[in-house]
mmCIF file of C-alpha atoms and ligand atoms in Angstrom:
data_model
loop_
_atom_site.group_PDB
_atom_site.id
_atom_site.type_symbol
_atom_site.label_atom_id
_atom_site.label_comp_id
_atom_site.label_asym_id
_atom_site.label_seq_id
_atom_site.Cartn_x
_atom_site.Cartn_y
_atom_site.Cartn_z
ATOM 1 C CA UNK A 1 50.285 1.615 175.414
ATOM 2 C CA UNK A 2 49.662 4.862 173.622
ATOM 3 C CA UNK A 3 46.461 6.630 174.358
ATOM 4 C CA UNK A 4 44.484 6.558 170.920
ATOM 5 C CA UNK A 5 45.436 2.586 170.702
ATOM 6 C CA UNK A 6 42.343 0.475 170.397
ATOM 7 C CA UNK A 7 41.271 -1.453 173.440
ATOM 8 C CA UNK A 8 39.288 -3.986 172.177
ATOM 9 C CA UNK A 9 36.884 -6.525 174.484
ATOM 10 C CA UNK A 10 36.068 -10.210 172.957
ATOM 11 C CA UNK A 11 32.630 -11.085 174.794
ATOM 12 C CA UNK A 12 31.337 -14.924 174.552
ATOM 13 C CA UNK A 13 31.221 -18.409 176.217
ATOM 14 C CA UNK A 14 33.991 -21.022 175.926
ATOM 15 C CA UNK A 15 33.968 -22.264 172.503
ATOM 16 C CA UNK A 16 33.036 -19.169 170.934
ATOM 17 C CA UNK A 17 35.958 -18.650 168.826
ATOM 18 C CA UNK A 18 37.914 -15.812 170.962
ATOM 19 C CA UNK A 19 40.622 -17.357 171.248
ATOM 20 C CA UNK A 20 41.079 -17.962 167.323
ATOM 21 C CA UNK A 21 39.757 -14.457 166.220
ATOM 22 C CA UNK A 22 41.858 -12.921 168.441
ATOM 23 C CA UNK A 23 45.258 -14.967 166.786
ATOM 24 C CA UNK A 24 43.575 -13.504 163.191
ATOM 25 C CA UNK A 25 43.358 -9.806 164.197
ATOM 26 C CA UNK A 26 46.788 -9.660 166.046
ATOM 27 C CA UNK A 27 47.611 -10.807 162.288
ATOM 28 C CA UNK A 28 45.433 -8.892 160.528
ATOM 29 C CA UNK A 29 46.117 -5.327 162.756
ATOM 30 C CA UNK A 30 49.238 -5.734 164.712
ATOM 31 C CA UNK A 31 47.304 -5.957 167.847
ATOM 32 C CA UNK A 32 48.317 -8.189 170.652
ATOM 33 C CA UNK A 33 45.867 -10.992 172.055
ATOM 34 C CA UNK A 34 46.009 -10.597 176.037
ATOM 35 C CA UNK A 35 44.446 -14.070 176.734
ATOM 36 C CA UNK A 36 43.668 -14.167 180.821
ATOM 37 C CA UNK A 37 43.008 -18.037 180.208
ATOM 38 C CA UNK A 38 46.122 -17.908 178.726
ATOM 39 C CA UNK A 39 48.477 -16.457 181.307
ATOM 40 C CA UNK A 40 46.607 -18.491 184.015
ATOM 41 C CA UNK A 41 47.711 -21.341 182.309
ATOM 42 C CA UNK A 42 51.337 -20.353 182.231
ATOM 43 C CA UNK A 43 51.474 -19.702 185.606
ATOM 44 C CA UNK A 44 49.803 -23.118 186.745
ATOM 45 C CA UNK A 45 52.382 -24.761 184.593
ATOM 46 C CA UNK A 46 55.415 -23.105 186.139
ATOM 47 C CA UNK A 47 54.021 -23.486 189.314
ATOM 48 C CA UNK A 48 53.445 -19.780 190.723
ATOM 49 C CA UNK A 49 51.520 -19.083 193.995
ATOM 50 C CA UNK A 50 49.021 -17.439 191.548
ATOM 51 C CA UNK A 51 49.294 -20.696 189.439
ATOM 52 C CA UNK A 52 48.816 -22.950 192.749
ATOM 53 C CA UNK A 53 45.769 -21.125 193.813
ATOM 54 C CA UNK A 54 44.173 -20.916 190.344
ATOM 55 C CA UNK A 55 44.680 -24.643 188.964
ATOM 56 C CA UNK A 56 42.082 -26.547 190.820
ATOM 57 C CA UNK A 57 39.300 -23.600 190.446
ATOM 58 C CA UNK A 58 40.346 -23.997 186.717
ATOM 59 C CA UNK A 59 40.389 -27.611 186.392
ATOM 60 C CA UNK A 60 36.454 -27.155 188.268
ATOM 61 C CA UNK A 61 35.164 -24.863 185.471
ATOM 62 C CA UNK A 62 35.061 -21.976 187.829
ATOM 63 C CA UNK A 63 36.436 -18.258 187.986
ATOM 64 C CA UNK A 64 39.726 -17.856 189.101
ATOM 65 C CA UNK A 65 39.414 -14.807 192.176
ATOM 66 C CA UNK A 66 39.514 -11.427 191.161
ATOM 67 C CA UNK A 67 42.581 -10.162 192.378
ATOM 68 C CA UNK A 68 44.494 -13.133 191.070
ATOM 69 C CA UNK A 69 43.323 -12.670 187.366
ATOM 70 C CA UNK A 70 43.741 -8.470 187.697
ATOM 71 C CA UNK A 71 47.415 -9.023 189.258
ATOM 72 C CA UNK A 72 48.261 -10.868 186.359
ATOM 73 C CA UNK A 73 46.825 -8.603 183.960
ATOM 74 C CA UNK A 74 48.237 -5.350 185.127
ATOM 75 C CA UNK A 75 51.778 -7.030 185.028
ATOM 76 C CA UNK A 76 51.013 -7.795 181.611
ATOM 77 C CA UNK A 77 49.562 -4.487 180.464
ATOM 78 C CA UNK A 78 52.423 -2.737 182.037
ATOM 79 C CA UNK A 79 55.107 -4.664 179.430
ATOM 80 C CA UNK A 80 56.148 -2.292 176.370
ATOM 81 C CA UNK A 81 55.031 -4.413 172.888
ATOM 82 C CA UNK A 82 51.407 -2.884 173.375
ATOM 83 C CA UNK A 83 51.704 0.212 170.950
ATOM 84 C CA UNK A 84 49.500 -0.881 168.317
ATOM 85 C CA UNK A 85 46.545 -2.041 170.675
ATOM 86 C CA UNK A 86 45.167 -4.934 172.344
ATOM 87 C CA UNK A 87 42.623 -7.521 172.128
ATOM 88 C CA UNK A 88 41.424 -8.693 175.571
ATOM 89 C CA UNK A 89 40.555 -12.383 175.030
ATOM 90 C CA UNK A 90 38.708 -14.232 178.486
ATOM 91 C CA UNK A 91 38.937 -10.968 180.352
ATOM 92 C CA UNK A 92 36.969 -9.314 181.393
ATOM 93 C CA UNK A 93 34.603 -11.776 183.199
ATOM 94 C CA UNK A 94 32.793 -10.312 186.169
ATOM 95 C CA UNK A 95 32.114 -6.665 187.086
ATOM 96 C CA UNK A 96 34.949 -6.323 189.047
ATOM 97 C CA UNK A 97 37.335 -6.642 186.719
ATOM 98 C CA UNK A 98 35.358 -4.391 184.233
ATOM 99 C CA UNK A 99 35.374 -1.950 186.571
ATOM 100 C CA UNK A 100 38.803 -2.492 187.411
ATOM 101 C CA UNK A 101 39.938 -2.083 183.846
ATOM 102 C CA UNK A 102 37.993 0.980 183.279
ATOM 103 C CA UNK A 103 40.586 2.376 186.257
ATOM 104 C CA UNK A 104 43.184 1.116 184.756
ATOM 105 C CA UNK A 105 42.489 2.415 181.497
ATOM 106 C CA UNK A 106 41.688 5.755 182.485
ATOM 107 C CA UNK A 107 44.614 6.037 184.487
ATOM 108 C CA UNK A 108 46.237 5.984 181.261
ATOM 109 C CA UNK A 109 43.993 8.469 179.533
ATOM 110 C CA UNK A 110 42.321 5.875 177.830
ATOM 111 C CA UNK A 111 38.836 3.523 177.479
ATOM 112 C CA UNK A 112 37.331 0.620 176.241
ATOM 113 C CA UNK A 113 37.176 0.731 172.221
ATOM 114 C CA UNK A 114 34.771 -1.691 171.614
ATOM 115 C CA UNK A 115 33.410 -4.546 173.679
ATOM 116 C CA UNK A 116 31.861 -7.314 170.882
ATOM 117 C CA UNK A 117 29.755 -10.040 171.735
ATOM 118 C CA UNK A 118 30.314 -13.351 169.546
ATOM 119 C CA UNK A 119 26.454 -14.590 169.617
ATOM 120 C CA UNK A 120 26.436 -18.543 169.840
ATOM 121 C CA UNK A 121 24.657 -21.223 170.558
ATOM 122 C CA UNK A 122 25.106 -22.715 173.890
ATOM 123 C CA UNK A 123 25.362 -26.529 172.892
ATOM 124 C CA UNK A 124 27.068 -26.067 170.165
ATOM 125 C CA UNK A 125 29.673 -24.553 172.124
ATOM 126 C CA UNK A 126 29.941 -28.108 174.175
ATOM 127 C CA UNK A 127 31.166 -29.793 170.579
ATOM 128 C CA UNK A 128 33.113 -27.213 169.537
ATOM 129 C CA UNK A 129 35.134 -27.367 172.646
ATOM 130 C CA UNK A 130 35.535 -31.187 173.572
ATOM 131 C CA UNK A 131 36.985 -31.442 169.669
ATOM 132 C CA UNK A 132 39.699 -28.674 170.291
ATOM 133 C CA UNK A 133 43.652 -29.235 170.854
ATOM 134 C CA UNK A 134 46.562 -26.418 169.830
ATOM 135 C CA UNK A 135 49.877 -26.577 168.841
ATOM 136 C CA UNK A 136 52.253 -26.610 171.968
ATOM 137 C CA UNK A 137 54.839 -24.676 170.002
ATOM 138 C CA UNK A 138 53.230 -21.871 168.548
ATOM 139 C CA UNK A 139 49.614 -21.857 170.200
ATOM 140 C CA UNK A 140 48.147 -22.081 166.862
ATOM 141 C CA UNK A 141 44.208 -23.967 167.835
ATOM 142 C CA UNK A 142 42.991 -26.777 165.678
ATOM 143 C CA UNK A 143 39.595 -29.067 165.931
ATOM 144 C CA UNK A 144 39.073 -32.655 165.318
ATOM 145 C CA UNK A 145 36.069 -31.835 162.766
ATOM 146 C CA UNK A 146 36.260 -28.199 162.473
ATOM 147 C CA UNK A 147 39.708 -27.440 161.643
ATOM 148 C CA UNK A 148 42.136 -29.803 160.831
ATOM 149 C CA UNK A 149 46.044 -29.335 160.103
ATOM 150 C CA UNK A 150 46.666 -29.986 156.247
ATOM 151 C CA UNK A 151 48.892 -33.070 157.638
ATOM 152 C CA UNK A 152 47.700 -35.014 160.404
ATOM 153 C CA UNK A 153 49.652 -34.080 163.858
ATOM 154 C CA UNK A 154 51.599 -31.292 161.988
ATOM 155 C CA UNK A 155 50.771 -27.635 162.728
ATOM 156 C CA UNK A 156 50.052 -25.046 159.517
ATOM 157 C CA UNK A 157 51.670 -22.768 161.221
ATOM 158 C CA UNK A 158 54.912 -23.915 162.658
ATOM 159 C CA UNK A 159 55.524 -27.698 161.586
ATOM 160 C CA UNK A 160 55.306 -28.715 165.158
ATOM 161 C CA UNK A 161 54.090 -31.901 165.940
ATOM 162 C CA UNK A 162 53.065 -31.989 169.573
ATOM 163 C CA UNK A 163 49.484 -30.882 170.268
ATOM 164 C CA UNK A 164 48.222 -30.491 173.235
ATOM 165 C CA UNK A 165 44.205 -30.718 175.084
ATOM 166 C CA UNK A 166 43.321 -28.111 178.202
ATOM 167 C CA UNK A 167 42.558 -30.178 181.299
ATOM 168 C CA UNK A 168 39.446 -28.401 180.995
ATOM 169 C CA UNK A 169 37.686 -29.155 177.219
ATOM 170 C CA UNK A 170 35.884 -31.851 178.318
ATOM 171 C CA UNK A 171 32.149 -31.835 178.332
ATOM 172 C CA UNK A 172 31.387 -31.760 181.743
ATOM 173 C CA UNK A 173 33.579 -28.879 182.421
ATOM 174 C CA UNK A 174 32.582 -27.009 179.373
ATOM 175 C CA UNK A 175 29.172 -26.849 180.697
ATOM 176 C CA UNK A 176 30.098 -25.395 184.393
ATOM 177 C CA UNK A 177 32.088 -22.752 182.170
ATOM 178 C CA UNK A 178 28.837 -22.279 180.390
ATOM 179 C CA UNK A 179 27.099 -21.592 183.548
ATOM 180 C CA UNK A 180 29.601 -18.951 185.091
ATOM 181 C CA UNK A 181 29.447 -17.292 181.455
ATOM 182 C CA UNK A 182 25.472 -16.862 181.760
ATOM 183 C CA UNK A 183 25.430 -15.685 185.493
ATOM 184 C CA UNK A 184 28.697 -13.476 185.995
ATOM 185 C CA UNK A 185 29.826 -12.258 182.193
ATOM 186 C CA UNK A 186 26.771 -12.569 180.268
ATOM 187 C CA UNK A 187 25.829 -9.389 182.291
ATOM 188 C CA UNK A 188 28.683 -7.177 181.035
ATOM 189 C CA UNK A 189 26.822 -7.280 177.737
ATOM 190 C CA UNK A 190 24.668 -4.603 178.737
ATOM 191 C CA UNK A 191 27.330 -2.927 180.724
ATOM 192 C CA UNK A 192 29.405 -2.336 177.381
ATOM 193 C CA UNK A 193 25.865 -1.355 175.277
ATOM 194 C CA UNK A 194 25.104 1.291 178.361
ATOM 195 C CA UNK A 195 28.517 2.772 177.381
ATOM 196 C CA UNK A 196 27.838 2.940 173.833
ATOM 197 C CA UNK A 197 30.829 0.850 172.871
ATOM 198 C CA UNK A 198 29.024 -2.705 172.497
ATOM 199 C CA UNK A 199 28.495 -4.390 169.128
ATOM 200 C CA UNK A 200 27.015 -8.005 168.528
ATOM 201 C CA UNK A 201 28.213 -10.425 165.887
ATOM 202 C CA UNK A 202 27.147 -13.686 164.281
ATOM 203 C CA UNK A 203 29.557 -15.928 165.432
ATOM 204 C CA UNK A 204 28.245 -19.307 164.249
ATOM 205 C CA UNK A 205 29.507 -19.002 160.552
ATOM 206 C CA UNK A 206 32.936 -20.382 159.429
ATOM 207 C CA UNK A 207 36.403 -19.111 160.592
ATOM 208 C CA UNK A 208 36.358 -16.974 158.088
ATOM 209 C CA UNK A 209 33.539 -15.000 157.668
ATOM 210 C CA UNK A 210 33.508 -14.510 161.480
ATOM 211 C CA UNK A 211 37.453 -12.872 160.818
ATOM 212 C CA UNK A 212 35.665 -10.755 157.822
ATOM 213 C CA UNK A 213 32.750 -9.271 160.292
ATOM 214 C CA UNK A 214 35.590 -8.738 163.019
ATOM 215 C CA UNK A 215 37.754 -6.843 160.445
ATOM 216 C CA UNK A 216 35.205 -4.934 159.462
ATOM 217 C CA UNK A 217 34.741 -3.882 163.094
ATOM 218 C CA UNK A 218 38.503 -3.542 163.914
ATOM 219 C CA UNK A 219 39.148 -1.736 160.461
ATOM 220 C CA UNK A 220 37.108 1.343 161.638
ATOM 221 C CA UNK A 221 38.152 2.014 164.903
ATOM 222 C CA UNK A 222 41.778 0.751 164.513
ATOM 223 C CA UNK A 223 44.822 2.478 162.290
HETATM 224 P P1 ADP B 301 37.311 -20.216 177.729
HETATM 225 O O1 ADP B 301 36.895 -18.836 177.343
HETATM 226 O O2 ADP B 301 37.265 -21.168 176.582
HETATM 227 O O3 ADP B 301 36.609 -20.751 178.951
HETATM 228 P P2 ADP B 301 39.865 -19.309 178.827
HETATM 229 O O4 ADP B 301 41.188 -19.808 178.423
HETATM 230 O O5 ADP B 301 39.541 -17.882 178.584
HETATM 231 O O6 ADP B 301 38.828 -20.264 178.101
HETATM 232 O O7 ADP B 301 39.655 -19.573 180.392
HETATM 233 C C1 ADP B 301 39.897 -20.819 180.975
HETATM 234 C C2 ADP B 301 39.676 -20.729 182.499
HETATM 235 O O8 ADP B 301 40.605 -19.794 183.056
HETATM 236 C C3 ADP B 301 38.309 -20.223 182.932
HETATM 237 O O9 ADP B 301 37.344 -21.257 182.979
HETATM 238 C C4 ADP B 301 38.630 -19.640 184.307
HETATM 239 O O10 ADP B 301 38.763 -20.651 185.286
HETATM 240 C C5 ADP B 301 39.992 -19.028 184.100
HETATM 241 N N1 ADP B 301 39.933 -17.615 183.673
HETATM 242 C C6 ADP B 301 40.384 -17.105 182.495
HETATM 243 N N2 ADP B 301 40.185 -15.782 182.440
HETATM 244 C C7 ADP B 301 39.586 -15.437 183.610
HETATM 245 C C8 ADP B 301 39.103 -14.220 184.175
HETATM 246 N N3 ADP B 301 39.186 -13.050 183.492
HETATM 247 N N4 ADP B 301 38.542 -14.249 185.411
HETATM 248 C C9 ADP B 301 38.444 -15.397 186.092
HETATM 249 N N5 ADP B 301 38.863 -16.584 185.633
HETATM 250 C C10 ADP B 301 39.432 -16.613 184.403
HETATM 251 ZN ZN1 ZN B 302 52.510 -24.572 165.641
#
């Protein structure tokens, strides 16, 4: 990654739209979505040591250990498609790893951009997640009430026409997720506003006008 690319941080619980904004502005700005969430899943589906050791921890609504997430990370930030920037999605989530990304960061002559906070409500967050399924093909998320294909079963994006549900979107486990996002990376809040880099958005609008606020974040500290 070159050293003036923007590093940006997606802060919120499960449901909070991350995921989805993140998708908009790799769109919107070239930059590319590293989704921790995201490679854990890959490597529980092909079966990895990582993958073995991460699954049930997942499946519990628990934090996968900090050396498995950063291991997977650092392989990841060390690929060469990162030019234009990056949008860490689900990472990071305890102070290890924000410490350990500051490290990594600086031993590239870089920091953190900007760390922003998507401000929800908690129970909301336990709808908006139960109702959520993505396109197995392209990744693209949809909702059973929120946001719905234009043709029932067929993805917008790609025409595919097998969706798929985490093991984890279910109530119960939403709300352990909820709990490790309050106690171990609620906290890095206040660890991003002590470095001057944190800023706080609305994020229980629409789609859209949560995309607008993030590209009018993104806009000024990117290109
Ligand atoms: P969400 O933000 O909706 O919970 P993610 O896809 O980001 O969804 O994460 C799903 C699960 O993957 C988490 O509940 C956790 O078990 C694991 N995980 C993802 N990122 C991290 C991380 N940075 N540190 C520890 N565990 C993680
Ligand atoms: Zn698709």
């Amino acid at each position: 990654m070159a050293a003036h690319s923007p590093v940006l941080i997606l802060l919120g619980p499960p449901g909070a739209g991350k995921g989805t904004q993140a998708r908009m502005l790799e769109e919107d700005f070239g930059l590319v979505q590293l989704s921790t969430g995201d490679m854990l899943r890959a490597a529980v589906a092909a079966g990895t040591e990582a993958g073995k050791r991460a699954k049930a921890v997942m499946e519990a609504g628990q934090l996968v250990s900090d050396d498995i997430v950063l291991a997977i990370l650092k392989d990841r930030m060390a690929q060469p498609d990162l030019s234009k920037g990056i949008i860490l999605d689900g990472f990071p989530r305890t102070d290890g790893q924000a410490a350990a990304l500051d490290g990594l960061l600086a031993a590239n002559a870089q920091k953190v951009t900007a760390a922003i906070s998507l401000e929800v409500d908690d129970e909301a967050m336990v709808g908006r997640v139960s109702g959520r399924y993505t396109c197995a093909k392209c990744g693209e998320g949809y909702h059973d009430e929120f946001k719905l294909p234009a043709h029932a079963g067929v993805c917008d994006k790609c025409g595919g026409t097998d969706m798929k549900r985490r093991a984890d979107d279910n109530a119960e486990t939403v709300r352990e997720r909820l709990k490790a996002y309050h106690d171990q990376t609620a906290p890095l809040i206040a660890y991003y506003d002590g470095k001057g880099v944190l800023q706080k958005i609305d994020a229980m609008g629409s789609i859209g006008d949560i995309r607008k606020a993030l590209g009018a974040i993104v806009g000024g500290v990117s290109a």
